[in-house]
Short mmCIF file of C-alpha atoms and ligand atoms in Angstrom, two decimals:
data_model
loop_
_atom_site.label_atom_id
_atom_site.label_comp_id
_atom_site.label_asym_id
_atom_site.label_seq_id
_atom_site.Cartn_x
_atom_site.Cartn_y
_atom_site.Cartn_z
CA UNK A 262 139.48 66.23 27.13
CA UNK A 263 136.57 64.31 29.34
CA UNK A 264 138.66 62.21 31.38
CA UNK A 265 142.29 62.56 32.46
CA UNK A 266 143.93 60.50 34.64
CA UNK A 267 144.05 62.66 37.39
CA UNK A 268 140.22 62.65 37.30
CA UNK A 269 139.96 59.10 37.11
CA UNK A 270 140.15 58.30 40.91
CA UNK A 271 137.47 60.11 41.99
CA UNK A 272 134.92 58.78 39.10
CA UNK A 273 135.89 55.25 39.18
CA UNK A 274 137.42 52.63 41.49
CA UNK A 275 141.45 52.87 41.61
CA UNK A 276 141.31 49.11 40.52
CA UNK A 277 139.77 50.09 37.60
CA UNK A 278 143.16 51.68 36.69
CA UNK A 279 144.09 52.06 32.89
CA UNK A 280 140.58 50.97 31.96
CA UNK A 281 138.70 54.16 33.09
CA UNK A 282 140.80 56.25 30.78
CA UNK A 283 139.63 57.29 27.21
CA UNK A 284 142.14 58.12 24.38
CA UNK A 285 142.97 61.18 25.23
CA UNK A 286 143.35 60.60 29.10
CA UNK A 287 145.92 57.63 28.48
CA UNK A 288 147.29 59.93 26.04
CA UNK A 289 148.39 62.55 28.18
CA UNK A 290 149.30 60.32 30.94
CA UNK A 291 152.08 58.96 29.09
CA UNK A 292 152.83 62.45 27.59
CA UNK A 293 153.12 63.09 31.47
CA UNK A 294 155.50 60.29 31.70
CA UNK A 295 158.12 61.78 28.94
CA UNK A 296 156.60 59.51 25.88
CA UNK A 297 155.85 60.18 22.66
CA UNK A 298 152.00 60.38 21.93
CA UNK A 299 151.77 57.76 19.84
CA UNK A 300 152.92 55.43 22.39
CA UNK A 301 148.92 55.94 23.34
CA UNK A 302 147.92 54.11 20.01
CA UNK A 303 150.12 51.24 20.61
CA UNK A 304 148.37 51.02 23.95
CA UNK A 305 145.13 51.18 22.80
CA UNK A 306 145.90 48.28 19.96
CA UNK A 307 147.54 45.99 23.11
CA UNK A 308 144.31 46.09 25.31
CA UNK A 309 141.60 46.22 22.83
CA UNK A 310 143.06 44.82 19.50
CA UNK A 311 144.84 42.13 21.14
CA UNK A 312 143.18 42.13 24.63
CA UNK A 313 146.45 42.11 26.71
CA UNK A 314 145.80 41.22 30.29
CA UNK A 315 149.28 42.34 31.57
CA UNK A 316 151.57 45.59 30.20
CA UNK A 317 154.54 43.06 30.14
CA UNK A 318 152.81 41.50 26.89
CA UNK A 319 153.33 44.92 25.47
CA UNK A 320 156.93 44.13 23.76
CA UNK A 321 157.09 47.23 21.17
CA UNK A 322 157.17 49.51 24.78
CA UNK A 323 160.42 50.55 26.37
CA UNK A 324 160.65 48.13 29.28
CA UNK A 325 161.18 51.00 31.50
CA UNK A 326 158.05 52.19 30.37
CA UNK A 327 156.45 48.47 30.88
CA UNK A 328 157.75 49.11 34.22
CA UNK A 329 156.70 51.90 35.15
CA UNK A 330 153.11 51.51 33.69
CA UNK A 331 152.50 48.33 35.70
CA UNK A 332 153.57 50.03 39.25
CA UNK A 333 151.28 52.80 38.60
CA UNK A 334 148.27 51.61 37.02
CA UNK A 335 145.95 48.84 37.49
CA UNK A 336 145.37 46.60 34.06
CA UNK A 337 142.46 44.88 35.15
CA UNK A 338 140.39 41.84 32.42
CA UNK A 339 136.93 41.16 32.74
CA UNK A 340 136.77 37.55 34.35
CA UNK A 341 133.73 35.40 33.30
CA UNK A 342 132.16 33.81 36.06
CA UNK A 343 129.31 32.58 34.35
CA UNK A 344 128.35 31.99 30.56
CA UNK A 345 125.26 30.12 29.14
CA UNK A 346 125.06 28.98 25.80
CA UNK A 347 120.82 28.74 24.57
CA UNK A 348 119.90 26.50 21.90
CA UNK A 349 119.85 29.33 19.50
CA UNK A 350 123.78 30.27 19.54
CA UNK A 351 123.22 33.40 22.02
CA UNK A 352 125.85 33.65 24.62
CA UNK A 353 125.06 35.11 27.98
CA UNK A 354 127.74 36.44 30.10
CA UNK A 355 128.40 37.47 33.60
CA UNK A 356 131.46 39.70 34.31
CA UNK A 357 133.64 39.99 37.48
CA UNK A 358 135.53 43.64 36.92
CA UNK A 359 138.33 44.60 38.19
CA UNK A 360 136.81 45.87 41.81
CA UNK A 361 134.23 42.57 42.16
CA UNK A 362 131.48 44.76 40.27
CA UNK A 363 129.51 42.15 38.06
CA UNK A 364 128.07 43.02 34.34
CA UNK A 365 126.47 41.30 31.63
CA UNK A 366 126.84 41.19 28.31
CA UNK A 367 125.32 39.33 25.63
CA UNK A 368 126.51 37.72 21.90
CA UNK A 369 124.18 37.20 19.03
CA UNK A 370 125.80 35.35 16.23
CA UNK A 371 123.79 34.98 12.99
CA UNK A 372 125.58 33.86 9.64
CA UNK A 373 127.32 37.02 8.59
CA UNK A 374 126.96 38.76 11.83
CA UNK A 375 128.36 38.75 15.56
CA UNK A 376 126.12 41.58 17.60
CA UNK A 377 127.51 42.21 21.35
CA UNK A 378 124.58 43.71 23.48
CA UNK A 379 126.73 45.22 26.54
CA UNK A 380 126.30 47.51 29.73
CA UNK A 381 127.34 50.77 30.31
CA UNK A 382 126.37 50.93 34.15
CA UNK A 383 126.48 48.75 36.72
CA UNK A 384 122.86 48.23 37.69
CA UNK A 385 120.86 51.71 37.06
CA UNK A 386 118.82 54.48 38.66
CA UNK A 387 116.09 54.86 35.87
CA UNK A 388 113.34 52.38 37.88
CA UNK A 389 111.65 51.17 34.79
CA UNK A 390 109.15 48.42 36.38
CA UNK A 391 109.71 45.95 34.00
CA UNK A 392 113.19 45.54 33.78
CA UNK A 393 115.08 43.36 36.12
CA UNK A 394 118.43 45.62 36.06
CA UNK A 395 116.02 48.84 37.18
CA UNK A 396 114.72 46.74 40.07
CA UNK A 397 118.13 45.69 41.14
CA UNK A 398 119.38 49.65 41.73
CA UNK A 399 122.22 51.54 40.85
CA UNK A 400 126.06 50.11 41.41
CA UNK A 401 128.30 52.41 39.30
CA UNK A 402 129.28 53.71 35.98
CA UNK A 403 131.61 51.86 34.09
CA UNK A 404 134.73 52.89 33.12
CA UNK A 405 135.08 53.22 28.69
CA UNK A 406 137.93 50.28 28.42
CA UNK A 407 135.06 47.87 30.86
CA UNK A 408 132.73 48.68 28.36
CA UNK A 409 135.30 47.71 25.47
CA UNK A 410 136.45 44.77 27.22
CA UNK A 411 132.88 42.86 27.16
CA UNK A 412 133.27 43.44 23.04
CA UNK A 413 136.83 41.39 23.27
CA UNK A 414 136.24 39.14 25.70
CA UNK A 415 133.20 38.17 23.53
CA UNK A 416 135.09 38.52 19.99
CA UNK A 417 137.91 35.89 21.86
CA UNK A 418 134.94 33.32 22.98
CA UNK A 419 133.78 32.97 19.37
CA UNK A 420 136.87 33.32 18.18
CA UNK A 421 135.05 35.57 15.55
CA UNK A 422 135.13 39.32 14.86
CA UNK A 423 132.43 41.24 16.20
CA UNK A 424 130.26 42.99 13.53
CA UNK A 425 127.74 45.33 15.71
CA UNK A 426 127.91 46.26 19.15
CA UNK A 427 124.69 47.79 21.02
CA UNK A 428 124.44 49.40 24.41
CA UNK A 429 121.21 47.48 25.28
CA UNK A 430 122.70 45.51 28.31
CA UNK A 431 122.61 47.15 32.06
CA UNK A 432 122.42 50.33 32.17
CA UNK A 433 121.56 54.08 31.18
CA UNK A 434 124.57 54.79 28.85
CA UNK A 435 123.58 58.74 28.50
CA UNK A 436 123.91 58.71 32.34
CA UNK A 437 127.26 57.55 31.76
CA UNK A 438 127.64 60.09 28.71
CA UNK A 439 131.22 60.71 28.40
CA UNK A 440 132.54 57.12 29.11
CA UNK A 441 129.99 55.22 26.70
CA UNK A 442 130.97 58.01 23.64
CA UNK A 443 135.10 56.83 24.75
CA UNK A 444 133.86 53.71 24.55
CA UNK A 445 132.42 53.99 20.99
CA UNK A 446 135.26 55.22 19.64
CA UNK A 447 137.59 53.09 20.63
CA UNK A 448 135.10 49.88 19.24
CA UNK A 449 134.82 52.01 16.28
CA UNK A 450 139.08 52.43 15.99
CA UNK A 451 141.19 50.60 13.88
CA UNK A 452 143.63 50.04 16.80
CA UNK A 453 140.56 48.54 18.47
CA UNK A 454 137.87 46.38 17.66
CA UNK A 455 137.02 47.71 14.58
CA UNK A 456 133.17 47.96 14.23
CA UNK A 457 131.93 50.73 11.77
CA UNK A 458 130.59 53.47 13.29
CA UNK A 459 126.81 52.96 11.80
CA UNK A 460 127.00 49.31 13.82
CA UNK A 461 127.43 51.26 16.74
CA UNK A 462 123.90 51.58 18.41
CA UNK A 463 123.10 53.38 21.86
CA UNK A 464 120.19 53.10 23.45
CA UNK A 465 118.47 55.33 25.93
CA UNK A 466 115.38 55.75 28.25
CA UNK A 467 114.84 59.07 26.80
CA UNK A 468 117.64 61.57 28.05
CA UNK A 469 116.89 64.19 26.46
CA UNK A 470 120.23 66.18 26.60
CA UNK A 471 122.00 62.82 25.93
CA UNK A 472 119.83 63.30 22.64
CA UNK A 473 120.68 66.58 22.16
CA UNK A 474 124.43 65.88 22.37
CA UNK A 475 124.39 62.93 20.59
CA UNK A 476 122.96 64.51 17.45
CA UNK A 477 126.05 66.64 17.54
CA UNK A 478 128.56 64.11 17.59
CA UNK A 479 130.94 63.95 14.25
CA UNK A 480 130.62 59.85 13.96
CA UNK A 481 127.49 58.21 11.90
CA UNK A 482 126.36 56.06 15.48
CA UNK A 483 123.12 54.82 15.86
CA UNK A 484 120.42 55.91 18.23
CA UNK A 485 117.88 53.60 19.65
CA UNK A 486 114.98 55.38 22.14
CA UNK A 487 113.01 53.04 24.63
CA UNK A 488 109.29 54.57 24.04
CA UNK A 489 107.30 51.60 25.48
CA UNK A 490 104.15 54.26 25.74
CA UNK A 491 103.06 57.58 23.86
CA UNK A 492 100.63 57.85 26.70
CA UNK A 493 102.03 59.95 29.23
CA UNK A 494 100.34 58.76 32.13
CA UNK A 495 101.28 54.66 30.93
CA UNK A 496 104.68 55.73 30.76
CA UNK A 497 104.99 57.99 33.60
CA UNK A 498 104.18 54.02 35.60
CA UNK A 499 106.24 52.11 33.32
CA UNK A 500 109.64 54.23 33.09
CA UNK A 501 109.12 56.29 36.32
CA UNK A 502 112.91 57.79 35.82
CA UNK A 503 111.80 60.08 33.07
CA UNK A 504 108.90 61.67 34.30
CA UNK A 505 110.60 64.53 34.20
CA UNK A 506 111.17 64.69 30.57
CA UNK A 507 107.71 64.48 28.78
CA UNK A 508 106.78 62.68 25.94
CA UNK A 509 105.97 65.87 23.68
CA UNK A 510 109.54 67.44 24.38
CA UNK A 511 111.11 63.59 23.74
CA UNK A 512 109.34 64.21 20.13
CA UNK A 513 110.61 67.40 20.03
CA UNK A 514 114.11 66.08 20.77
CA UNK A 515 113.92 63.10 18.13
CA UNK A 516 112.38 65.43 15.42
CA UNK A 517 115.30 67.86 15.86
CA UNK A 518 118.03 64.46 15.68
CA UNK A 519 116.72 63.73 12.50
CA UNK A 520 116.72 67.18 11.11
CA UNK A 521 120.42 67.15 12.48
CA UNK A 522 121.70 63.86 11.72
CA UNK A 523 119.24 62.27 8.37
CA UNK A 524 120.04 59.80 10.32
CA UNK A 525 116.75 57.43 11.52
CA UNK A 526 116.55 56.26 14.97
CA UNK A 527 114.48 53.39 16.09
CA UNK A 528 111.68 53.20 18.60
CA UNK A 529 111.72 50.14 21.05
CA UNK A 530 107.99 49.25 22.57
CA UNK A 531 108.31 46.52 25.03
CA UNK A 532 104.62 45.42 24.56
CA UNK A 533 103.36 44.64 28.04
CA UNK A 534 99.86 42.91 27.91
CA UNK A 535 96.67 44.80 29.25
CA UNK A 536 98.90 47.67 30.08
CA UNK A 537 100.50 49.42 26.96
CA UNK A 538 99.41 47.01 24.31
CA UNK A 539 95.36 48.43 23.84
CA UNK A 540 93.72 50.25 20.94
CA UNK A 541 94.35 53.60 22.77
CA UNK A 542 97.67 53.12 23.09
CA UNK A 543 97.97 51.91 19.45
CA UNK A 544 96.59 55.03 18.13
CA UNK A 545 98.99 57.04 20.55
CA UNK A 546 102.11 55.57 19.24
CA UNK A 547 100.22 56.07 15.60
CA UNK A 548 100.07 59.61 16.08
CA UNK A 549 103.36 59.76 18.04
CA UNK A 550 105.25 58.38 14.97
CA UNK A 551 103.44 60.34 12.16
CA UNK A 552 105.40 61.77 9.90
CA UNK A 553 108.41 60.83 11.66
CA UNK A 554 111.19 59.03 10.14
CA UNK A 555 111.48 56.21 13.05
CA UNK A 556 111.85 52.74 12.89
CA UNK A 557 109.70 50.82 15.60
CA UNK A 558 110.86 47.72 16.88
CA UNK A 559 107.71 45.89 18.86
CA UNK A 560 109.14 43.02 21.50
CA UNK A 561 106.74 41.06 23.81
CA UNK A 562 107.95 42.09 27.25
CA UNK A 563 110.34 39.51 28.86
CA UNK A 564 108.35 38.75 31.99
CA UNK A 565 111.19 39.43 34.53
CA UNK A 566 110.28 37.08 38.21
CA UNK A 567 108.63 39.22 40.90
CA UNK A 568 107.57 42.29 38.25
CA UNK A 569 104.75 41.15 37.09
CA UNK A 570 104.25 42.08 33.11
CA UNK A 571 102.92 39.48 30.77
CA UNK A 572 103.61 39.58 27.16
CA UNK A 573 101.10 40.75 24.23
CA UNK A 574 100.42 37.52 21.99
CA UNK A 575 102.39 37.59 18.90
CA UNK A 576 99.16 38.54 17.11
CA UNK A 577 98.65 41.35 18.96
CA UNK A 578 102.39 42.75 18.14
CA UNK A 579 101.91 41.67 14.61
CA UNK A 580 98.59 44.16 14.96
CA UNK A 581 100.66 46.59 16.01
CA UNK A 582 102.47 46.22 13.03
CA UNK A 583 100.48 46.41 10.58
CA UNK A 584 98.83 49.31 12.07
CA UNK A 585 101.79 51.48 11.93
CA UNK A 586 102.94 50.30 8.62
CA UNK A 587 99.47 51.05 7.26
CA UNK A 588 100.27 54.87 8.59
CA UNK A 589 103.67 55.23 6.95
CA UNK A 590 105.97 54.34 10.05
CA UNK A 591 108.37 51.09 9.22
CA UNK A 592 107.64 48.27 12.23
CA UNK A 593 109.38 45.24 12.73
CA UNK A 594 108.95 42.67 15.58
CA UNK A 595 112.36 41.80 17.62
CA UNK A 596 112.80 37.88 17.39
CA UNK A 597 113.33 36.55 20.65
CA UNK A 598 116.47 34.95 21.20
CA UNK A 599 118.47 33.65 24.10
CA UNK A 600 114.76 33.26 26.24
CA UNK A 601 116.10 29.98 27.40
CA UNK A 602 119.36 31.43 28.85
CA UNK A 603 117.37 34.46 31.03
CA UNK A 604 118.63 36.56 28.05
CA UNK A 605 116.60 39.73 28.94
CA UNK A 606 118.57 42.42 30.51
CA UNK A 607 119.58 42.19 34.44
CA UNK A 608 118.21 38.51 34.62
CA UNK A 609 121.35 36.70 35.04
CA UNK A 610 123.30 39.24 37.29
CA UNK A 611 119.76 38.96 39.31
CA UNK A 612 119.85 35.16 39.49
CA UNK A 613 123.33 35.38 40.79
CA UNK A 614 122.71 37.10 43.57
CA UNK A 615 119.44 35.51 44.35
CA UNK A 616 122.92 32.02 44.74
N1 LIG B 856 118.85 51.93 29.60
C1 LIG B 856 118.75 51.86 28.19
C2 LIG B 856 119.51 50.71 27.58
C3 LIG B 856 119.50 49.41 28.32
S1 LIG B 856 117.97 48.56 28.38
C4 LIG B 856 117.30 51.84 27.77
O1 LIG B 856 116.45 51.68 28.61
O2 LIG B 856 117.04 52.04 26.58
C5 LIG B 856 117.86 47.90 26.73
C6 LIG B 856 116.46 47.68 26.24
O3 LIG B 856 115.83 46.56 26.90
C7 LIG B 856 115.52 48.87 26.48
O4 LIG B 856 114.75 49.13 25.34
C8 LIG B 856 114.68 48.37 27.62
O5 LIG B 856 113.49 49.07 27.73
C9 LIG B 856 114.53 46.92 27.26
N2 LIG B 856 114.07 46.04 28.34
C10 LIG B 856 114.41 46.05 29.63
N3 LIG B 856 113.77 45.07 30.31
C11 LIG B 856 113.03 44.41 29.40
C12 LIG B 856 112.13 43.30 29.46
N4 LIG B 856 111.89 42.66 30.61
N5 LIG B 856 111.52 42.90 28.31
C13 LIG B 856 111.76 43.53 27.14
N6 LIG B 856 112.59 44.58 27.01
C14 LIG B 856 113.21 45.02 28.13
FE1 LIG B 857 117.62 51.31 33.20
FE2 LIG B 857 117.09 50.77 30.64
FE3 LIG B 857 116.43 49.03 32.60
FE4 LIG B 857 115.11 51.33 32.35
S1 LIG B 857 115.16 49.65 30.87
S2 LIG B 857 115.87 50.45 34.28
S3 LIG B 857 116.71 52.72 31.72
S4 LIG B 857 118.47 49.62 32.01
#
């Protein structure tokens, strides 16, 4: 068991209540309480099949039970306290959880798809010096059912199922290891949102025992690693929070995944121009990649106010490309969407406070 309820108070807010439980914590808390276990799927289906916002709504539970649930644990829902729509159908959201802690979160609907891009932290420690979450600092972890809660809240507002669901918003999920895996599972149940466990992506700065554990994990998730430089000095500026975990054991790390998993993990390289966008750090990532099976996903940096990156022209990424595609490692270029709507991680929660 990671988290029972007993351990609950001291890792997250009170007022998070039934929301920083997992599974098995709920589980035995009813146990606790004289009740069946499977009482704990029927509350898993209320808050994230059905996204019940009180335990009253929960009519197939004793009413004694409703009761006594409801006196002893909070049932906090996400409120939205601000959502932009941008031209190209991405929805941007701010969250209000249950203690006044604001998150974002992010849909992406395409024809066939609905992706939710949400956070795992609020805020985070990692300092990366482009991102506008880093420079904003480190609020708290989230709890697994405030991680689950930005995938229904999301699902509701486009009254549409969600498809994919990436931990890409705020936040270093392997910092917030056991919550973000309870979290995953519960997206990936059938008494909960559903998505298949392959549309599950996290992604990290580069932890490597967050790595390490990962690959050992019985579900087929994804794993996304932010690179951004295979020059250790460029990234040693650039993602200052994992200096401490070199690029050569990272490699290490990833090779082992993939001999562990067959499973291929994609690179993100936020191309940042002048800085890790030159022909030195081209051939870097080259070499980096070699014989790897990796997917690299170039972006032009979203120029947060304040840090001071520019992007790399498109024809620079589409150089980049090309380049690794002539050495054998598959590239793509991440469309940007939502640009209009400050859709780059941290922007909006960062506007907010700015009033
Ligand atoms: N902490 C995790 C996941 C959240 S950040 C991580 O760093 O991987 C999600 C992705 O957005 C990461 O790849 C991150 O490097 C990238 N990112 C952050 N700020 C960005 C910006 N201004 N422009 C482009 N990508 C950015
Ligand atoms: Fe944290 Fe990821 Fe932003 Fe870095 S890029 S500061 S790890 S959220």
């Amino acid at each position: 068991m990671t988290s029972g309820p007993d351990q609950s108070p001291e890792r997250f807010p009170s007022t998070i209540g039934v929301k920083a439980l997992d599974v098995e914590g709920l589980r035995a808390l009813l146990i606790e309480s004289g009740e069946p276990a499977f009482r704990a799927k029927q509350v898993i289906r209320w808050l994230y099949g059905r996204h019940a916002h009180s335990w009253n709504e929960m009519t197939d539970l004793p009413a004694a039970l409703r009761e006594s649930l409801s006196q002893r644990l909070a049932l906090p829902c996400p409120e939205t306290i601000r959502r932009q729509v941008s031209e190209d159908g991405t929805r941007k959201y701010l969250f209000r959880l249950g203690d006044g802690t604001t998150v974002e979160a992010v849909g992406l609907p395409t024809a066939d798809r609905l992706t939710v891009c949400f956070s795992t932290q609020a805020g985070c420690a990692m300092g990366c010096s482009f991102c506008a979450t880093g420079a904003s600092g480190f609020t708290r972890n989230l709890g697994p059912g405030e991680m689950v809660d930005q995938v229904t809240t999301i699902a509701e507002d486009f009254d549409r199922r969600v498809t994919n669901a990436v931990a890409m918003g705020q936040g270093e999920p392997f910092a917030n290891y056991d919550a973000t895996l309870a979290a995953l599972r519960i997206m990936n149940s059938a008494d909960g949102p559903g998505i298949g466990a392959r549309h599950l992506t996290v992604s990290t700065c580069g932890l490597i025992p967050g790595i390490r554990r990962f690959a050992s994990e019985p579900e087929q998730f994804t794993l996304a690693v932010s690179l951004h430089s295979a020059v250790q000095s460029t990234r040693d500026v650039l993602m200052p929070g994992v200096r401490a975990m070199p690029l050569e054991q990272l490699r290490a790390e990833l090779e082992s995944y993939i001999e562990r998993t067959g499973r291929r993990p994609s690179l993100e390289y936020a191309l940042v121009l002048g800085v890790n966008d030159t022909e030195a750090e081209l051939s870097a990532l080259v070499d980096f990649c070699r014989g790897m099976l990796v997917h690299v996903n170039l972006i032009p940096v979203n120029p947060v106010d304040g840090l001071g990156h520019e992007k790399t022209t498109l024809a620079r990424a589409n150089e980049f490309a090309d380049t690794l595609r002539r050495n054998g490692t598959e590239a793509s270029i991440r469309s940007e969407r939502g640009a209009d709507i400050d859709a780059a991680c941290g922007q909006l929660r960062q506007r907010e406070a700015a009033g």
